[in-house]
Tab-separated table of C-alpha atoms and ligand atoms in Angstrom:
chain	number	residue	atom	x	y	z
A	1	UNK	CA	120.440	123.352	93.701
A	2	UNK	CA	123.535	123.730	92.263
A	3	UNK	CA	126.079	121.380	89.438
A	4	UNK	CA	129.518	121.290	90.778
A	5	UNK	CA	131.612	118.778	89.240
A	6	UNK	CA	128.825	117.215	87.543
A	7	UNK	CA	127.695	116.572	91.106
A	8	UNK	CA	124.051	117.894	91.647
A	9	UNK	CA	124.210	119.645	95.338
A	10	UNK	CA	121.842	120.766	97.401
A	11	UNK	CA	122.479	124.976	98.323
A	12	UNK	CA	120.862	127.680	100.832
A	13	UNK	CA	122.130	131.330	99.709
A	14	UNK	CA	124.293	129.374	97.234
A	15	UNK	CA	126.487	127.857	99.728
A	16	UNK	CA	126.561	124.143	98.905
A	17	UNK	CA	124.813	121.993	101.518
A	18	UNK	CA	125.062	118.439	100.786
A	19	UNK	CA	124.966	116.045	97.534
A	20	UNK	CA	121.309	115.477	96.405
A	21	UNK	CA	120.500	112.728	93.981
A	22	UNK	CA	117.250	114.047	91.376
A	23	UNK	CA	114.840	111.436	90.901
A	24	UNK	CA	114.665	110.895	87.210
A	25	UNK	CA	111.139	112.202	85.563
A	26	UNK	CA	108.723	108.965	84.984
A	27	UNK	CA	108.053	108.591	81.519
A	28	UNK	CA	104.380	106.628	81.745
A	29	UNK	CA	103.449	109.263	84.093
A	30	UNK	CA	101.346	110.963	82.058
A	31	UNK	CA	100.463	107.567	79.800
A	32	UNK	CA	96.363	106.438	79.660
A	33	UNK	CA	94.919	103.036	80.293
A	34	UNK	CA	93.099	101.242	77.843
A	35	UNK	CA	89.958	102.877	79.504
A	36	UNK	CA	91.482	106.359	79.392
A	37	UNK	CA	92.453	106.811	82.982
A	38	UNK	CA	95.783	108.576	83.300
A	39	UNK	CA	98.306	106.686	85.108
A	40	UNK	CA	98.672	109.447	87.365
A	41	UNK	CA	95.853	109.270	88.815
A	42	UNK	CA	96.352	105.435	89.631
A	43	UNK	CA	99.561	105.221	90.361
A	44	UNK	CA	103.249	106.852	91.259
A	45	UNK	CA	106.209	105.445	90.731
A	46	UNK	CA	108.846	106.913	93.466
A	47	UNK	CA	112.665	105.824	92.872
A	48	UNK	CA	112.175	101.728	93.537
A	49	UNK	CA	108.428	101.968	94.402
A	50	UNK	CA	105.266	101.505	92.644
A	51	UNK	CA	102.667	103.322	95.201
A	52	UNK	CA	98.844	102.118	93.840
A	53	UNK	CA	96.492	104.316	94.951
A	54	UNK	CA	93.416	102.123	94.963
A	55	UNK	CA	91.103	104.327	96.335
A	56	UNK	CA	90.103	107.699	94.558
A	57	UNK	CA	90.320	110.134	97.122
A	58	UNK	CA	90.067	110.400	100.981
A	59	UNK	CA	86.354	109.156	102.120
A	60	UNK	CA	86.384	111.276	104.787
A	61	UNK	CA	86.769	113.977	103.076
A	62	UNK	CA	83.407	112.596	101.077
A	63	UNK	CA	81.925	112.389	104.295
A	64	UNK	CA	83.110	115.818	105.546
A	65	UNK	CA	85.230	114.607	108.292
A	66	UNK	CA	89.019	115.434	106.330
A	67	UNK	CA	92.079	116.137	108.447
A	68	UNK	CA	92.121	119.936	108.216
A	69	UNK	CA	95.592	120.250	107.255
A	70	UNK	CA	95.790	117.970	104.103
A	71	UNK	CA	94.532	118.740	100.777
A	72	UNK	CA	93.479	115.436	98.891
A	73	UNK	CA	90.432	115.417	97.618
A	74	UNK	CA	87.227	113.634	98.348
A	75	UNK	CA	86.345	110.402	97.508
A	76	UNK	CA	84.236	107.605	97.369
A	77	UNK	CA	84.999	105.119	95.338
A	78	UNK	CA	87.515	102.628	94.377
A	79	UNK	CA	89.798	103.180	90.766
A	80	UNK	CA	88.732	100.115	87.999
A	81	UNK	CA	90.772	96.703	88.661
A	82	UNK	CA	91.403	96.517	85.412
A	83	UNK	CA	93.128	99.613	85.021
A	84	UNK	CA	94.999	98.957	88.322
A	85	UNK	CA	95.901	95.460	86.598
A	86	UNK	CA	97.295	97.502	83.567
A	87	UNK	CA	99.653	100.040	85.916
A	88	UNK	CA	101.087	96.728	87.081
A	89	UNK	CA	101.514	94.890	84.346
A	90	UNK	CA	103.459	98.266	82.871
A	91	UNK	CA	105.123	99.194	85.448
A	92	UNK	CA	106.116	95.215	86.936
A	93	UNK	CA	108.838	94.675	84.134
A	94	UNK	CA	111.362	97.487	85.366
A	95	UNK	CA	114.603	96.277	86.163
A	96	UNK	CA	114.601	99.131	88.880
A	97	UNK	CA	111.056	98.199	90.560
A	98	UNK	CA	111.839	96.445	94.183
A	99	UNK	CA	108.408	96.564	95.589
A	100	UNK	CA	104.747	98.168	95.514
A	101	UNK	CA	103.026	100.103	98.002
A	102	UNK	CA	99.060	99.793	98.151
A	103	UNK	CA	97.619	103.018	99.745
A	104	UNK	CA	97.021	106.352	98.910
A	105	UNK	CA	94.299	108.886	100.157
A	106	UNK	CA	92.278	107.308	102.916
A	107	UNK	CA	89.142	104.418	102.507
A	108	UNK	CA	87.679	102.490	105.304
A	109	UNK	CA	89.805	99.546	105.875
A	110	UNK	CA	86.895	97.018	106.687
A	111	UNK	CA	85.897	97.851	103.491
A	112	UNK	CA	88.508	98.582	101.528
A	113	UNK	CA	90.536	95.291	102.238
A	114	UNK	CA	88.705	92.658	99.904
A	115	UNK	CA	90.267	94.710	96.727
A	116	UNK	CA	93.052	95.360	98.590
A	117	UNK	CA	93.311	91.402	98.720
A	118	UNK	CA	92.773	91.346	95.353
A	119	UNK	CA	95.784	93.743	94.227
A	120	UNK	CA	98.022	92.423	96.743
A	121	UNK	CA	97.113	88.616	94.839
A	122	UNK	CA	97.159	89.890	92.000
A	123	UNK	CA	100.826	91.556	92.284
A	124	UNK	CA	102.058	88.236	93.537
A	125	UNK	CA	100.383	86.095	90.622
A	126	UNK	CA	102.288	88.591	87.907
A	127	UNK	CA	105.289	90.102	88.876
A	128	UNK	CA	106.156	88.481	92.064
A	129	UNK	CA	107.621	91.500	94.417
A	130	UNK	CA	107.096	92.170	97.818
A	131	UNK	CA	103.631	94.369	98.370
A	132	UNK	CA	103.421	96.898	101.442
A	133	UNK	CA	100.246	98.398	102.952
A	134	UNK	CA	99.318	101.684	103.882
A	135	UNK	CA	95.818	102.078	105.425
A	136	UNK	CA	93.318	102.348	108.391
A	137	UNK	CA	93.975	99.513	111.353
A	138	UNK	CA	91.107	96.655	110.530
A	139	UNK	CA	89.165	96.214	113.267
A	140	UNK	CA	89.151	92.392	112.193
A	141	UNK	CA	92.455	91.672	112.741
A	142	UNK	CA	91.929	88.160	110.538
A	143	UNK	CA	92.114	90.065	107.725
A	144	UNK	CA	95.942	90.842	108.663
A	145	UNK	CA	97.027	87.145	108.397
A	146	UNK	CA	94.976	86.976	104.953
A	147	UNK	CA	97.283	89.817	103.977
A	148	UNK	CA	100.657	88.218	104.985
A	149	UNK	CA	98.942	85.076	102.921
A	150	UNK	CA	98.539	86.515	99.903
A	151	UNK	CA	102.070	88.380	99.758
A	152	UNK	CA	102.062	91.558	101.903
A	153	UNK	CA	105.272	91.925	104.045
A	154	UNK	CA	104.915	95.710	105.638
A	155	UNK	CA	102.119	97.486	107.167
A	156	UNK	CA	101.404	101.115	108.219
A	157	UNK	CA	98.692	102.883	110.117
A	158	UNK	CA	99.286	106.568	110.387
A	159	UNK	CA	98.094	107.311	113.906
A	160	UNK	CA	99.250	111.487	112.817
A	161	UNK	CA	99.134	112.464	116.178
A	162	UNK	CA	99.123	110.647	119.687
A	163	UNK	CA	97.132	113.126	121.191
A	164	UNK	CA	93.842	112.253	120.488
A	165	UNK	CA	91.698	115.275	121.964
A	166	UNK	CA	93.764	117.059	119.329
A	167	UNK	CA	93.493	114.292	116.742
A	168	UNK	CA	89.763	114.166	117.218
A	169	UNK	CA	89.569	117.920	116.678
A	170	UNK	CA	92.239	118.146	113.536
A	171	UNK	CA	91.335	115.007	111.894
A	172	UNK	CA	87.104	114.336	112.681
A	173	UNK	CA	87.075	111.350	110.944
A	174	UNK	CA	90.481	109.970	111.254
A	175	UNK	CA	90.997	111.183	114.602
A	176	UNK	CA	87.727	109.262	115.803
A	177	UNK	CA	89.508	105.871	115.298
A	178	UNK	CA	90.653	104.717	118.963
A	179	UNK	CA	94.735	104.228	120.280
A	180	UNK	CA	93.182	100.631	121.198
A	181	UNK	CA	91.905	99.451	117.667
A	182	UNK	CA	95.547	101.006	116.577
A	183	UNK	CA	96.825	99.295	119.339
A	184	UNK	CA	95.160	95.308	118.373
A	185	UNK	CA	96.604	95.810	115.005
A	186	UNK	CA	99.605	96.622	115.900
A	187	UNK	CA	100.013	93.647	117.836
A	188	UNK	CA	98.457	91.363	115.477
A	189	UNK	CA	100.756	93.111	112.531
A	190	UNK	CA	104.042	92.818	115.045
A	191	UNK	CA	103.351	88.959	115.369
A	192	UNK	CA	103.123	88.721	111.772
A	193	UNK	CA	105.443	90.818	110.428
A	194	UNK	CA	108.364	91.153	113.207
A	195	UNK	CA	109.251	94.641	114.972
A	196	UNK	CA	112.079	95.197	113.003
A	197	UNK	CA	110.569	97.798	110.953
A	198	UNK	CA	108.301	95.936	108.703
A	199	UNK	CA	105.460	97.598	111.008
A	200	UNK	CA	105.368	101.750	110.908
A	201	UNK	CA	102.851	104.196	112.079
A	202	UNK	CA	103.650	108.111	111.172
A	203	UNK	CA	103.475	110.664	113.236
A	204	UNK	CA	103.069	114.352	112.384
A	205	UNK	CA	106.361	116.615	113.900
A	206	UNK	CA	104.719	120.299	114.203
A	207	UNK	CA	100.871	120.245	115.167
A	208	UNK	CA	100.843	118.576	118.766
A	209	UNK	CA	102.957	119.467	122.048
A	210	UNK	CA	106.811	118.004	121.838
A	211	UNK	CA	105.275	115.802	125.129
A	212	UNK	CA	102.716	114.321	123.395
A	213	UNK	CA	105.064	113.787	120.498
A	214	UNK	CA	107.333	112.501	122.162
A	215	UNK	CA	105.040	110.002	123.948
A	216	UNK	CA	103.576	108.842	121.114
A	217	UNK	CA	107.071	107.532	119.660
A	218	UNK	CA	107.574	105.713	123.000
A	219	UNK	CA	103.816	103.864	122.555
A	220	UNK	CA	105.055	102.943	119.023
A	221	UNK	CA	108.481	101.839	119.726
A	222	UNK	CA	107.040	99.741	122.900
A	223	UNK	CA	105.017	97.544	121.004
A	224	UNK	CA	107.763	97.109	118.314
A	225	UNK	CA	106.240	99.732	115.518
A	226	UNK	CA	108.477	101.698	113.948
A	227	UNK	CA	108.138	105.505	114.397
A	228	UNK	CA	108.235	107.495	110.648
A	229	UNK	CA	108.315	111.534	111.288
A	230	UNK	CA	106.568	113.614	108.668
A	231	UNK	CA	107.304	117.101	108.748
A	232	UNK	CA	103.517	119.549	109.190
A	233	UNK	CA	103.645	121.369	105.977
A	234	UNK	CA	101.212	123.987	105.066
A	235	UNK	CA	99.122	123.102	102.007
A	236	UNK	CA	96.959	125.935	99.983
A	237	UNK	CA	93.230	125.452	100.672
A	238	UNK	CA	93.271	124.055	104.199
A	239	UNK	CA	92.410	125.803	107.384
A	240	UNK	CA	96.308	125.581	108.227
A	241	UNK	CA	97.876	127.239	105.204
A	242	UNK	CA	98.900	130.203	106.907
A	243	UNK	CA	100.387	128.532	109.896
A	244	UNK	CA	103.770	127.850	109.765
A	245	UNK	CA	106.365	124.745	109.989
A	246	UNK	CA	108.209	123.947	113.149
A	247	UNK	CA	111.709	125.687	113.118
A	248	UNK	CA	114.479	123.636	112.018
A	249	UNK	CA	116.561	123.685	114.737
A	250	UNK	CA	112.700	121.988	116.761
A	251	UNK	CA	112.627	119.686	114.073
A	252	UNK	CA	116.059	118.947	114.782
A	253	UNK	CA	115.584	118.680	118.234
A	254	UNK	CA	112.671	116.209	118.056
A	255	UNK	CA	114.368	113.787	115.531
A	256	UNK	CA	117.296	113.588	117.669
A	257	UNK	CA	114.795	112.589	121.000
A	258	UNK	CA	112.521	110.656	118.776
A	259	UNK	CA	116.262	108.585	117.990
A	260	UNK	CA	117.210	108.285	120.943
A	261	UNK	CA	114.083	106.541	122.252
A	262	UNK	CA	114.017	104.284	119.645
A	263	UNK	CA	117.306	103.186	120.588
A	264	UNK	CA	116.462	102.150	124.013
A	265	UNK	CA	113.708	99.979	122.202
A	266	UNK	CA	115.984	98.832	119.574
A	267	UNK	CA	113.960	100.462	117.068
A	268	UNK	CA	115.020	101.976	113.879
A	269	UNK	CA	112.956	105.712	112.537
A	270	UNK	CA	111.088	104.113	109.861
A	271	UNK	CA	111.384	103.131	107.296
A	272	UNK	CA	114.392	101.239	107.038
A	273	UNK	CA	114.224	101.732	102.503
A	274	UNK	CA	116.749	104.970	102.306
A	275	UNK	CA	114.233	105.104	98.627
A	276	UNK	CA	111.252	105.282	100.222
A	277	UNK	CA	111.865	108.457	102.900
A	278	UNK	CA	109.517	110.918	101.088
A	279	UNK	CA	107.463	112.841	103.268
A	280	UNK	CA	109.693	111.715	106.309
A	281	UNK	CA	112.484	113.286	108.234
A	282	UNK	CA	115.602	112.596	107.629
A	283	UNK	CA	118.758	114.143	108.666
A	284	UNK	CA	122.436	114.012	107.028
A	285	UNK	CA	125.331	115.147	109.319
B	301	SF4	S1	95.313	112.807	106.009
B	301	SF4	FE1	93.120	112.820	106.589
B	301	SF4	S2	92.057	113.992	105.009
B	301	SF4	FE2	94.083	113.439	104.195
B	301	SF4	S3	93.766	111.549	103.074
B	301	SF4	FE3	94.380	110.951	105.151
B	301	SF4	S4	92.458	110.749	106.300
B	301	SF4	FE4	91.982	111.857	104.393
């Protein structure tokens, strides 16, 4: 990273790359609710975004059944309401706050969704700003419309990987969920939502075959779900820390034939926010 002409640029072997734009530090990051949870625990605000991470931890992790690449922590449990209510009530009154993202480590969406009801309503009651999803397909797709009800207007379920022999061995508990309960959501989420990118499913560039890859952006795109590419990176503490990322120029490869079939869907790489591409791929030519 390097300053030149009080533009902040982005450098390899100090040869300038592109401009980069430095998200400003968050000042309530490391703030406490009245109950003495840190905000940062509950909550991360990312450029225009307020994600709330209802759910402390991933429960299959708790349950010994964690995706073997990805380091969040176990959990069972759900983070209070009320300090939930207080993250959004702080947070809700910045000019530069567009919408909220409910997600964050992984529950079990038949049982997660009555509180995620309740943050979703509650959001809407306060400050009134459009509320996106991140979780587990719901087996009872009802609970989808009650969701577009009370406010939510995007939805994600990470399928990871489209191979499911592999997804079943890399991700025990994740993994286990079917393409076909994916699949019903989807298509309950598509009718509600529109396939114009309000509906996005991620898939994970550097652990399966570029076939299977490849294949699963085509099932996405053909039922009007938005593709989102997120980059394998090797975290400390997980059986894969030692293997390494794709090579660029594979990476490069992929999001170019990952483009290209979305265009002959009419499908844009999610998501369509240019704020909310963390943990995606994105390329600048
Ligand atoms: S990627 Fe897997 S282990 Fe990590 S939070 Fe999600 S379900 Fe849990």
């Amino acid at each position: 990273m390097r300053l030149i002409k009080k533009e902040t640029y982005l450098c390899y072997l100090d040869r300038p790359l592109c401009r980069m734009e430095v998200a400003p530090a968050d000042s309530d990051y490391y703030r406490r609710t009245r109950r003495g949870t840190s905000y940062s625990d509950i909550c991360y605000m990312n450029f225009d975004r307020l994600r709330i991470n209802f759910h402390s931890g991933c429960y299959f992790k708790y349950l010994n059944k964690g995706c073997k690449f990805c380091d969040v922590e176990e959990g069972n449990g759900y983070h209070a309401f009320e300090d939930l209510k207080e993250a959004i009530d702080l947070y809700g009154g910045r000019k530069e706050l567009r919408h909220f993202l409910i997600g964050g480590g992984t529950g079990i969406a038949n049982r997660d969704f009555p509180y995620v009801l309740d943050i979703a309503r509650y959001i809407r009651q306060t400050v009134n700003k459009p509320v996106y999803i991140m979780t587990t397909p719901p087996e009872d797709l009802d609970i989808l419309n009650q969701l577009k009800d009370c406010g939510v207007t995007e939805a994600a379920f990470n399928i990871e990987l489209f191979d499911r022999a592999l997804a079943e061995k890399l991700m025990p508990g994740k993994g286990s969920i079917s393409l076909e309960v994916y699949a019903k959501a989807f298509e309950r989420a598509v009718q509600l939502w529109g396939n114009t990118g309000q509906v996005r499913s991620a898939l994970i560039v550097g652990l399966e075959s570029p076939e299977t890859f490849l294949q699963g952006v085509e099932w996405l795109c053909r039922q009007g779900v938005s593709p989102m590419l997120s980059p394998f990176r090797p975290y400390d503490h997980t059986d894969f820390e030692n293997r390494f990322p794709e090579a660029d120029q594979e990476i490069l490869r992929l999001y170019r034939e990952a483009k290209k079939i979305c265009g002959r869907y009419g499908m844009i790489l999610g998501p369509a926010c240019a704020d909310c591409e963390d943990n995606t791929i994105k390329v600048t030519l």
